[in-house]
Each structure stands twice: as structure tokens, then as C-alpha cells.
């Protein structure tokens, strides 16, 4: 999710020779009379499309696939304009090194913030359309007819007047030499044939059979394996270690220092490396951060609620403080949301081969260009001497937007030139050295007049900023705009309510635990905060939670449309089954409008059975509705896991949860039935993978209140002895 760091001057020193030599993977400038060839010799029509003689279409995908379906969705967009035979489509990743050498022809490699499709849809569609026009022109040239008399469909080009046909594979070589058109018209969405269809994912079969290669699967000739330990306290340093103890153990080849904070053991197998590392005495300089605990962080955040403390205003209209002061009735609540771990199934890993004048890295990454930049920096080599070979990710959720594990792998490989080194973090290292969902608290006040009309809403968020740590250049006069996701006046994460007097601000407080982009990021807690408090306000006003919201949403039609859709589907206006209670929520994030309604039952006041969640999303355009439905269900696994089981605690400066025995995940038996309503209204491109995650939590919490009359304002629920039934 990070943007590419600024690179030093040598990083982009790419001579003309490197650009024009036509390496195996095709480093020529993409357009022109010279045919650029893929590794198998097949002609590249343009940077996005390679066509083989048997009509196989290889579509280049710059974004990363981590289970969210971007690979298939982007291929659909290219194939739609290309008019190719979908049954013959396959994909491949270009490398960031190739992209840089070709003037960043593939654009942005970053995959996060639900941006994969919504920010690249136009230029990838143009890639497909451009290739189609070139293929048609090549056939027309061969037939000596005007291209305007020819059409393309299903990888077959037809000369309409004569009925002659040819295939893409037969004219690909000639098409690769055609001058590309400068102006390409894209299809009207009403004419889409493939986009909007729930086609099967392109990556499922290989995952099912075990053929898929993840970073953890990489094997290279002569490869050695590395295990690493960093200081358990963030910001701490490596003091000393007893190398002799490790070197005498089976399979160990070398012990290397990594930066000033970590040590690694390199061995013939990873298990030998890990065993030696655990046996080796290590002393740490933990520093002042070792005094920090969850309790001290919570106290510091609580102090941020004081009006005397500075705060950044995110959204304001009217005079909320004055309206609250003269209110007939006030409602106050404090909520909190904890650190959360990404807990990807595949721990962080990277394989690096450094030879002194070249450095290659194989890894799963959410941003190939950021991993490339990290490789350049860690190796000290120029851009034309490095590359990163992206693999399918065994989970990302924002964690693999970081590059720490890439830098470490290169740093270790640099100390053993000529030998490929696979660095694999242990599960404990992975869990305790992450970049965590930021910790926040919120104090909210609602004000009513004598007629129970909501006159004011005040929200003071106190807590961590992700951008402060990861992208300080993106701060706006010190403010982190991402903190206000779903609470903004306008934009891709706007609030769905109009309140006469509104004040939402942020007292920024940044503990030493590093924050990161965690699937859904700030909409996760903001939806719980706002939507649970909306229920509290409705209850205080003696009004139905749905009707209370509707009155505030007259000028927010798209928010209201998804809310109405879930209310209708769940049967809000009809009695729930005996012993079942309902809750509802809506929010906006990543350009999409989402809502959820839950049905739960509660036993012994602390066992929650979530029977059913109905979810609606309006992402503007729905490229693959079947995949969107899966994303909604999958996001609820993540969201409900965070709500019930998640939460990382800090003791003596370090994260306490080291493995899945203390950082649990919900099981299949605990999963509710999910009914998805995909309702694209067109005219904009919203995200899919992250927005819906946020409505499951508040819908369930509101249903719990309906069942018990008790408010749950603290996450995770396990800390309050509440679990799945």
C-alpha cells in the first residue's frame, strides 16, 4: 500500500544499451517496428498483450494477486477490449526492473487500498483496445482491404464483405510491427460482454492442485536458508551474540548481523538455521520503549480527549460545541479499537541472489516497485543491475506493502555473494515484528433538542496515524487525512449523514509500535464508532435505528440505497425469528458504498451466534460480481475475527501475541451465512476488497444490544469474556 520511495540518482541510471538490447523478457521500448518478444519468442502486440501461435493470449498484470481476484479482474478488462477467446487467456507478471527500463510502461505496481482495478482500469483497457486495433490492421493489410471492413470477436478477425477469417495467432507477428493508434475509443459499459460476468478465477486451479508457486516455495541451485531474530522491542538494538554456539551446530554455514537490530543464521536447511538461532545467546539493548505497556498507551490516548490538547479537524460544519452546550439532552460514549496483526498464512520471506554486480530478489510483494527500490538501496547497485520477481502472495492484507523482509534478505545475501539465500521469518518473528492496525480511542457526544432531533455530533479520535510513520510526505499540514476514512465531508470515504452541527477531529498520538495498512484500514474502527453510536442515539431518541438513520440521509442517496437494500433483504420491517435480533450499519470507503445487516442470538449474555449477515455494495462498476460476493464473505471473516479474537497487547515494549494460540482466527462453524447484494450504479470505480469489511462489526454489535440491552464499546470481545456461541 505504500507509494514507491524516492530513489537516489543511480537508481534510474538506465543506459540506452539496456533499453534496446531486447533481453529474454523484452526490454525494448514497447512500440515501433522492432518486434518485442516474450521469453518463449512469441510476439508482444504491446506491453499488455502477448499472443502465441496457438492463439493463447498472455495478459501482463502489474498488480499483485493475494487472493482478492485482481489478477482475473484486470485480465477481464484487457480481454473485454481485446475481444479475445477468454478460454485461451493466461497471465504473467512483468518485473519492476523491466517496467523501469521501459519508462514505467506498466504504470503503478502498488496493490492496496482497493486500488488495483479502480485506478488502472482505464489504461489497461486501452492496452487491450490498442492491441485489438493492431491485430485487425495486420489482417486488413494481409487481405489488402480497409480495416474498417473488418471486425474481431473471440480471437477471430472477420472481413465482413467477403467472409474471410483469420485468427489472432496467425497475424500476431505482423500485428507486432503495426504502428499503434494514438487515440483509442473504449467500449461503452452497456456493450460489455465479459466485464460484469462472474467468470471463474484464473488462479484457482493451480492453487487447488498445489502447482502455484509462492515466495516460500522458491528453490534455486545451491540455495541456502536463513532464519532471523530482530530486537523484540521496536526501536531496540542488537547488543551482542555468541556466534561460536551457532557455528558448531548441524548445517550452519554463517552467522550474520543485519543492520543494528537483528542477527541471522544461514544454514543448509531452514530448520537447522532456526534451531541454531534459538540456541545462540543474544543480548539486546531494548531502550526506553521497554517500559511501554498497553495500559500506558491507553492512558496516553485517553488524555487526548481533553479539549486543551491539540487536534486536527477532519470534518466540521456549524458550531457543535455551542449546540451541545445548549442541548435538551446529551449522549456520550467512549469506544476503542486495538492493534491488529495481519497474520498472513505465509510468513514474510524473500530469496535474494547477490553476485557483486547484480542482485535479483524473488518474493511476494504488494508493491513490486517498492520492493525494487528496497533492493536497489540494500544492494547499492543501479536499477539496470537489479530486479524483483514477484510471486503470488500467501496473504497480504497490507503487510506485504512493507519492504523490511526484502531489505533483510538482500543484506544477508550481500554477505554471501554468489549464493542464493532464502530468508523465512518464523511465525513468532512474523507476529511480533509486524506493522499493526493502528490503535485508537474515540469520545463521541450527540445532542438533541426538545423534540428529539439530533442537533449536534462531536467525535474526538485519539490515537495513531499510519501516514505519520509510513508516508509523512502525505500528511497535510501535519494532519493525517486517512484517519477520517468514512467521516469526511466529501470524497471517496465520505460520511453518509447530514447533522446541523458537526465536529470530527483527531488528537494524534503515536506510540512506538509501528502502524501499518491493515485490510480496510481506518474504516474498520470508524464504522464501529459511528454506526454503533448512531444506534445509541436512536435508542436515546426512542426511534427505530433504521428510521433514525434515514432522516439524516436525505442528501446521501447512494449511502441510503445500500442501507435500504440490506434492510429490505433482511426483513427489517418484519419480526425476526424467535430469539433472533437484528443490527444494521452503513459506511463508505475506497470509493464504494456499503451496508450490512446482521441476525444474531445470544446465550448466557456472552455467547453470540451470528446466524446471517446481509451485505450490499455499490462499487460503481462490478467487473466480476461472483468475485465481489466472495470478497464480501472473505472480508467478514477478517472483520469478525478482528472483532471477536483479534487485538494485540503490549508488555515491556513488545507484542505479546506470538502465534495462533494467542491470536486466534474464527472457524468455519462460527461463520454466518452471507448474502451479498452487488448493486453497481455506474459512473465511478470503487474498491471491493476492503470497504465491506467494516460493516460486519457494527451490525453484529448493534444486534447484540438489541438482544441484551448492553453496549459493547471495546474490541476485542474476548477481553470481555464474550465469544462465538
mmCIF file of N, CA, C and O in Angstrom, residues 32-87:
data_model
loop_
_atom_site.group_PDB
_atom_site.id
_atom_site.type_symbol
_atom_site.label_atom_id
_atom_site.label_comp_id
_atom_site.label_asym_id
_atom_site.label_seq_id
_atom_site.Cartn_x
_atom_site.Cartn_y
_atom_site.Cartn_z
ATOM 1 N N UNK A 32 6.869 0.291 -31.938
ATOM 2 C CA UNK A 32 7.815 0.574 -33.014
ATOM 3 C C UNK A 32 7.958 -0.617 -33.926
ATOM 4 O O UNK A 32 7.339 -1.656 -33.715
ATOM 5 N N UNK A 33 8.773 -0.522 -34.951
ATOM 6 C CA UNK A 33 8.867 -1.579 -35.955
ATOM 7 C C UNK A 33 9.529 -2.854 -35.446
ATOM 8 O O UNK A 33 9.299 -3.925 -35.968
ATOM 9 N N UNK A 34 10.380 -2.765 -34.403
ATOM 10 C CA UNK A 34 11.036 -3.959 -33.890
ATOM 11 C C UNK A 34 10.053 -4.774 -33.070
ATOM 12 O O UNK A 34 9.352 -4.241 -32.221
ATOM 13 N N UNK A 35 10.016 -6.072 -33.325
ATOM 14 C CA UNK A 35 9.116 -6.939 -32.565
ATOM 15 C C UNK A 35 9.757 -7.251 -31.216
ATOM 16 O O UNK A 35 10.874 -7.751 -31.139
ATOM 17 N N UNK A 36 9.035 -6.950 -30.141
ATOM 18 C CA UNK A 36 9.472 -7.323 -28.804
ATOM 19 C C UNK A 36 8.946 -8.718 -28.530
ATOM 20 O O UNK A 36 7.778 -9.006 -28.801
ATOM 21 N N UNK A 37 9.794 -9.578 -28.007
ATOM 22 C CA UNK A 37 9.391 -10.968 -27.827
ATOM 23 C C UNK A 37 9.366 -11.352 -26.354
ATOM 24 O O UNK A 37 10.197 -10.912 -25.567
ATOM 25 N N UNK A 38 8.391 -12.180 -26.005
ATOM 26 C CA UNK A 38 8.338 -12.756 -24.670
ATOM 27 C C UNK A 38 9.407 -13.830 -24.559
ATOM 28 O O UNK A 38 10.095 -14.144 -25.532
ATOM 29 N N UNK A 39 9.517 -14.401 -23.389
ATOM 30 C CA UNK A 39 10.584 -15.380 -23.148
ATOM 31 C C UNK A 39 10.509 -16.562 -24.102
ATOM 32 O O UNK A 39 11.524 -17.149 -24.463
ATOM 33 N N UNK A 40 9.288 -16.937 -24.536
ATOM 34 C CA UNK A 40 9.154 -18.095 -25.432
ATOM 35 C C UNK A 40 9.248 -17.713 -26.909
ATOM 36 O O UNK A 40 9.022 -18.548 -27.783
ATOM 37 N N UNK A 41 9.563 -16.433 -27.178
ATOM 38 C CA UNK A 41 9.696 -15.990 -28.559
ATOM 39 C C UNK A 41 8.423 -15.466 -29.182
ATOM 40 O O UNK A 41 8.438 -14.956 -30.302
ATOM 41 N N UNK A 42 7.301 -15.572 -28.468
ATOM 42 C CA UNK A 42 6.029 -15.083 -29.013
ATOM 43 C C UNK A 42 6.053 -13.556 -29.099
ATOM 44 O O UNK A 42 6.640 -12.884 -28.250
ATOM 45 N N UNK A 43 5.395 -12.995 -30.128
ATOM 46 C CA UNK A 43 5.432 -11.540 -30.298
ATOM 47 C C UNK A 43 4.552 -10.812 -29.283
ATOM 48 O O UNK A 43 3.466 -11.264 -28.939
ATOM 49 N N UNK A 44 5.064 -9.689 -28.823
ATOM 50 C CA UNK A 44 4.305 -8.802 -27.946
ATOM 51 C C UNK A 44 3.577 -7.800 -28.833
ATOM 52 O O UNK A 44 4.206 -7.071 -29.596
ATOM 53 N N UNK A 45 2.260 -7.792 -28.750
ATOM 54 C CA UNK A 45 1.500 -6.809 -29.530
ATOM 55 C C UNK A 45 1.697 -5.432 -28.910
ATOM 56 O O UNK A 45 1.929 -4.449 -29.603
ATOM 57 N N UNK A 46 1.575 -5.366 -27.604
ATOM 58 C CA UNK A 46 2.017 -4.202 -26.845
ATOM 59 C C UNK A 46 2.378 -4.694 -25.450
ATOM 60 O O UNK A 46 2.407 -5.898 -25.199
ATOM 61 N N UNK A 47 2.662 -3.785 -24.545
ATOM 62 C CA UNK A 47 3.162 -4.183 -23.229
ATOM 63 C C UNK A 47 2.201 -5.082 -22.467
ATOM 64 O O UNK A 47 2.612 -5.854 -21.600
ATOM 65 N N UNK A 48 0.911 -4.999 -22.790
ATOM 66 C CA UNK A 48 -0.086 -5.750 -22.032
ATOM 67 C C UNK A 48 -0.434 -7.099 -22.638
ATOM 68 O O UNK A 48 -0.956 -7.971 -21.945
ATOM 69 N N UNK A 49 -0.164 -7.281 -23.938
ATOM 70 C CA UNK A 49 -0.687 -8.456 -24.643
ATOM 71 C C UNK A 49 0.413 -9.159 -25.442
ATOM 72 O O UNK A 49 1.067 -8.549 -26.292
ATOM 73 N N UNK A 50 0.604 -10.445 -25.152
ATOM 74 C CA UNK A 50 1.459 -11.327 -25.946
ATOM 75 C C UNK A 50 0.568 -12.420 -26.516
ATOM 76 O O UNK A 50 -0.258 -12.990 -25.795
ATOM 77 N N UNK A 51 0.715 -12.704 -27.817
ATOM 78 C CA UNK A 51 -0.121 -13.741 -28.429
ATOM 79 C C UNK A 51 0.770 -14.821 -29.039
ATOM 80 O O UNK A 51 1.680 -14.536 -29.813
ATOM 81 N N UNK A 52 0.483 -16.061 -28.650
ATOM 82 C CA UNK A 52 1.255 -17.194 -29.129
ATOM 83 C C UNK A 52 0.605 -17.783 -30.391
ATOM 84 O O UNK A 52 -0.584 -17.543 -30.649
ATOM 85 N N UNK A 53 1.365 -18.535 -31.177
ATOM 86 C CA UNK A 53 0.833 -19.063 -32.448
ATOM 87 C C UNK A 53 -0.446 -19.897 -32.296
ATOM 88 O O UNK A 53 -1.274 -19.942 -33.207
ATOM 89 N N UNK A 54 -0.621 -20.545 -31.124
ATOM 90 C CA UNK A 54 -1.828 -21.371 -30.935
ATOM 91 C C UNK A 54 -3.004 -20.551 -30.404
ATOM 92 O O UNK A 54 -3.987 -21.114 -29.917
ATOM 93 N N UNK A 55 -2.901 -19.224 -30.499
ATOM 94 C CA UNK A 55 -3.951 -18.287 -30.062
ATOM 95 C C UNK A 55 -4.016 -18.091 -28.546
ATOM 96 O O UNK A 55 -4.912 -17.400 -28.050
ATOM 97 N N UNK A 56 -3.085 -18.687 -27.808
ATOM 98 C CA UNK A 56 -3.015 -18.379 -26.374
ATOM 99 C C UNK A 56 -2.703 -16.900 -26.195
ATOM 100 O O UNK A 56 -1.814 -16.355 -26.861
ATOM 101 N N UNK A 57 -3.461 -16.258 -25.333
ATOM 102 C CA UNK A 57 -3.268 -14.835 -25.065
ATOM 103 C C UNK A 57 -2.668 -14.683 -23.671
ATOM 104 O O UNK A 57 -3.259 -15.117 -22.681
ATOM 105 N N UNK A 58 -1.487 -14.097 -23.603
ATOM 106 C CA UNK A 58 -0.836 -13.834 -22.315
ATOM 107 C C UNK A 58 -1.059 -12.362 -21.974
ATOM 108 O O UNK A 58 -0.636 -11.475 -22.716
ATOM 109 N N UNK A 59 -1.757 -12.113 -20.862
ATOM 110 C CA UNK A 59 -2.019 -10.741 -20.429
ATOM 111 C C UNK A 59 -1.102 -10.413 -19.270
ATOM 112 O O UNK A 59 -1.048 -11.150 -18.279
ATOM 113 N N UNK A 60 -0.352 -9.322 -19.404
ATOM 114 C CA UNK A 60 0.571 -8.900 -18.347
ATOM 115 C C UNK A 60 -0.226 -8.180 -17.251
ATOM 116 O O UNK A 60 -1.040 -7.305 -17.537
ATOM 117 N N UNK A 61 0.027 -8.545 -16.017
ATOM 118 C CA UNK A 61 -0.650 -7.940 -14.866
ATOM 119 C C UNK A 61 0.415 -7.353 -13.942
ATOM 120 O O UNK A 61 1.245 -8.081 -13.391
ATOM 121 N N UNK A 62 0.383 -6.039 -13.757
ATOM 122 C CA UNK A 62 1.387 -5.383 -12.922
ATOM 123 C C UNK A 62 1.027 -5.437 -11.440
ATOM 124 O O UNK A 62 1.903 -5.411 -10.584
ATOM 125 N N UNK A 63 -0.257 -5.494 -11.141
ATOM 126 C CA UNK A 63 -0.688 -5.524 -9.732
ATOM 127 C C UNK A 63 -0.476 -6.925 -9.151
ATOM 128 O O UNK A 63 -0.248 -7.886 -9.881
ATOM 129 N N UNK A 64 -0.579 -7.031 -7.840
ATOM 130 C CA UNK A 64 -0.271 -8.293 -7.159
ATOM 131 C C UNK A 64 -1.539 -9.054 -6.798
ATOM 132 O O UNK A 64 -2.524 -8.459 -6.365
ATOM 133 N N UNK A 65 -1.471 -10.367 -6.950
ATOM 134 C CA UNK A 65 -2.590 -11.234 -6.580
ATOM 135 C C UNK A 65 -2.325 -11.839 -5.202
ATOM 136 O O UNK A 65 -1.294 -12.462 -4.982
ATOM 137 N N UNK A 66 -3.259 -11.620 -4.271
ATOM 138 C CA UNK A 66 -3.095 -12.164 -2.916
ATOM 139 C C UNK A 66 -4.385 -12.790 -2.424
ATOM 140 O O UNK A 66 -4.679 -12.793 -1.237
ATOM 141 N N UNK A 67 -5.183 -13.285 -3.398
ATOM 142 C CA UNK A 67 -6.435 -13.923 -3.040
ATOM 143 C C UNK A 67 -7.644 -13.057 -3.304
ATOM 144 O O UNK A 67 -8.776 -13.518 -3.202
ATOM 145 N N UNK A 68 -7.416 -11.787 -3.649
ATOM 146 C CA UNK A 68 -8.534 -10.851 -3.814
ATOM 147 C C UNK A 68 -9.126 -10.877 -5.219
ATOM 148 O O UNK A 68 -10.187 -10.305 -5.456
ATOM 149 N N UNK A 69 -8.455 -11.523 -6.175
ATOM 150 C CA UNK A 69 -9.014 -11.673 -7.512
ATOM 151 C C UNK A 69 -8.617 -10.613 -8.511
ATOM 152 O O UNK A 69 -9.147 -10.574 -9.621
ATOM 153 N N UNK A 70 -7.664 -9.763 -8.151
ATOM 154 C CA UNK A 70 -7.217 -8.697 -9.051
ATOM 155 C C UNK A 70 -6.693 -9.253 -10.372
ATOM 156 O O UNK A 70 -6.927 -8.686 -11.439
ATOM 157 N N UNK A 71 -5.979 -10.368 -10.292
ATOM 158 C CA UNK A 71 -5.404 -10.988 -11.492
ATOM 159 C C UNK A 71 -6.486 -11.250 -12.534
ATOM 160 O O UNK A 71 -6.356 -10.890 -13.709
ATOM 161 N N UNK A 72 -7.583 -11.866 -12.100
ATOM 162 C CA UNK A 72 -8.675 -12.201 -13.021
ATOM 163 C C UNK A 72 -9.419 -10.953 -13.462
ATOM 164 O O UNK A 72 -9.740 -10.795 -14.648
ATOM 165 N N UNK A 73 -9.698 -10.040 -12.532
ATOM 166 C CA UNK A 73 -10.443 -8.824 -12.872
ATOM 167 C C UNK A 73 -9.727 -7.960 -13.892
ATOM 168 O O UNK A 73 -10.337 -7.477 -14.853
ATOM 169 N N UNK A 74 -8.426 -7.772 -13.706
ATOM 170 C CA UNK A 74 -7.663 -6.967 -14.663
ATOM 171 C C UNK A 74 -7.574 -7.670 -16.015
ATOM 172 O O UNK A 74 -7.655 -7.027 -17.067
ATOM 173 N N UNK A 75 -7.406 -8.994 -16.000
ATOM 174 C CA UNK A 75 -7.385 -9.748 -17.259
ATOM 175 C C UNK A 75 -8.725 -9.614 -17.986
ATOM 176 O O UNK A 75 -8.765 -9.478 -19.219
ATOM 177 N N UNK A 76 -9.833 -9.605 -17.240
ATOM 178 C CA UNK A 76 -11.152 -9.414 -17.855
ATOM 179 C C UNK A 76 -11.231 -8.062 -18.562
ATOM 180 O O UNK A 76 -11.786 -7.959 -19.664
ATOM 181 N N UNK A 77 -10.702 -7.034 -17.925
ATOM 182 C CA UNK A 77 -10.770 -5.690 -18.501
ATOM 183 C C UNK A 77 -9.977 -5.604 -19.802
ATOM 184 O O UNK A 77 -10.433 -5.003 -20.784
ATOM 185 N N UNK A 78 -8.779 -6.218 -19.810
ATOM 186 C CA UNK A 78 -7.973 -6.222 -21.033
ATOM 187 C C UNK A 78 -8.657 -7.060 -22.108
ATOM 188 O O UNK A 78 -8.794 -6.642 -23.268
ATOM 189 N N UNK A 79 -9.120 -8.245 -21.720
ATOM 190 C CA UNK A 79 -9.732 -9.169 -22.681
ATOM 191 C C UNK A 79 -11.023 -8.605 -23.273
ATOM 192 O O UNK A 79 -11.357 -8.881 -24.435
ATOM 193 N N UNK A 80 -11.762 -7.836 -22.488
ATOM 194 C CA UNK A 80 -13.001 -7.220 -22.982
ATOM 195 C C UNK A 80 -12.724 -6.359 -24.202
ATOM 196 O O UNK A 80 -13.399 -6.455 -25.233
ATOM 197 N N UNK A 81 -11.720 -5.524 -24.106
ATOM 198 C CA UNK A 81 -11.382 -4.632 -25.218
ATOM 199 C C UNK A 81 -10.617 -5.357 -26.315
ATOM 200 O O UNK A 81 -10.707 -5.001 -27.487
ATOM 201 N N UNK A 82 -9.884 -6.387 -25.946
ATOM 202 C CA UNK A 82 -9.100 -7.150 -26.919
ATOM 203 C C UNK A 82 -9.994 -8.030 -27.794
ATOM 204 O O UNK A 82 -9.629 -8.387 -28.911
ATOM 205 N N UNK A 83 -11.184 -8.380 -27.283
ATOM 206 C CA UNK A 83 -12.108 -9.276 -27.998
ATOM 207 C C UNK A 83 -11.451 -10.631 -28.268
ATOM 208 O O UNK A 83 -11.524 -11.189 -29.364
ATOM 209 N N UNK A 84 -10.794 -11.162 -27.221
ATOM 210 C CA UNK A 84 -10.114 -12.450 -27.397
ATOM 211 C C UNK A 84 -10.949 -13.588 -26.807
ATOM 212 O O UNK A 84 -11.951 -13.366 -26.137
ATOM 213 N N UNK A 85 -10.502 -14.799 -27.077
ATOM 214 C CA UNK A 85 -11.146 -16.004 -26.561
ATOM 215 C C UNK A 85 -10.726 -16.170 -25.106
ATOM 216 O O UNK A 85 -9.573 -16.501 -24.811
ATOM 217 N N UNK A 86 -11.666 -15.948 -24.166
ATOM 218 C CA UNK A 86 -11.341 -15.976 -22.731
ATOM 219 C C UNK A 86 -10.802 -17.345 -22.308
ATOM 220 O O UNK A 86 -9.968 -17.433 -21.404
ATOM 221 N N UNK A 87 -11.227 -18.401 -22.969
ATOM 222 C CA UNK A 87 -10.773 -19.742 -22.574
ATOM 223 C C UNK A 87 -9.290 -19.945 -22.869
ATOM 224 O O UNK A 87 -8.687 -20.907 -22.396
#
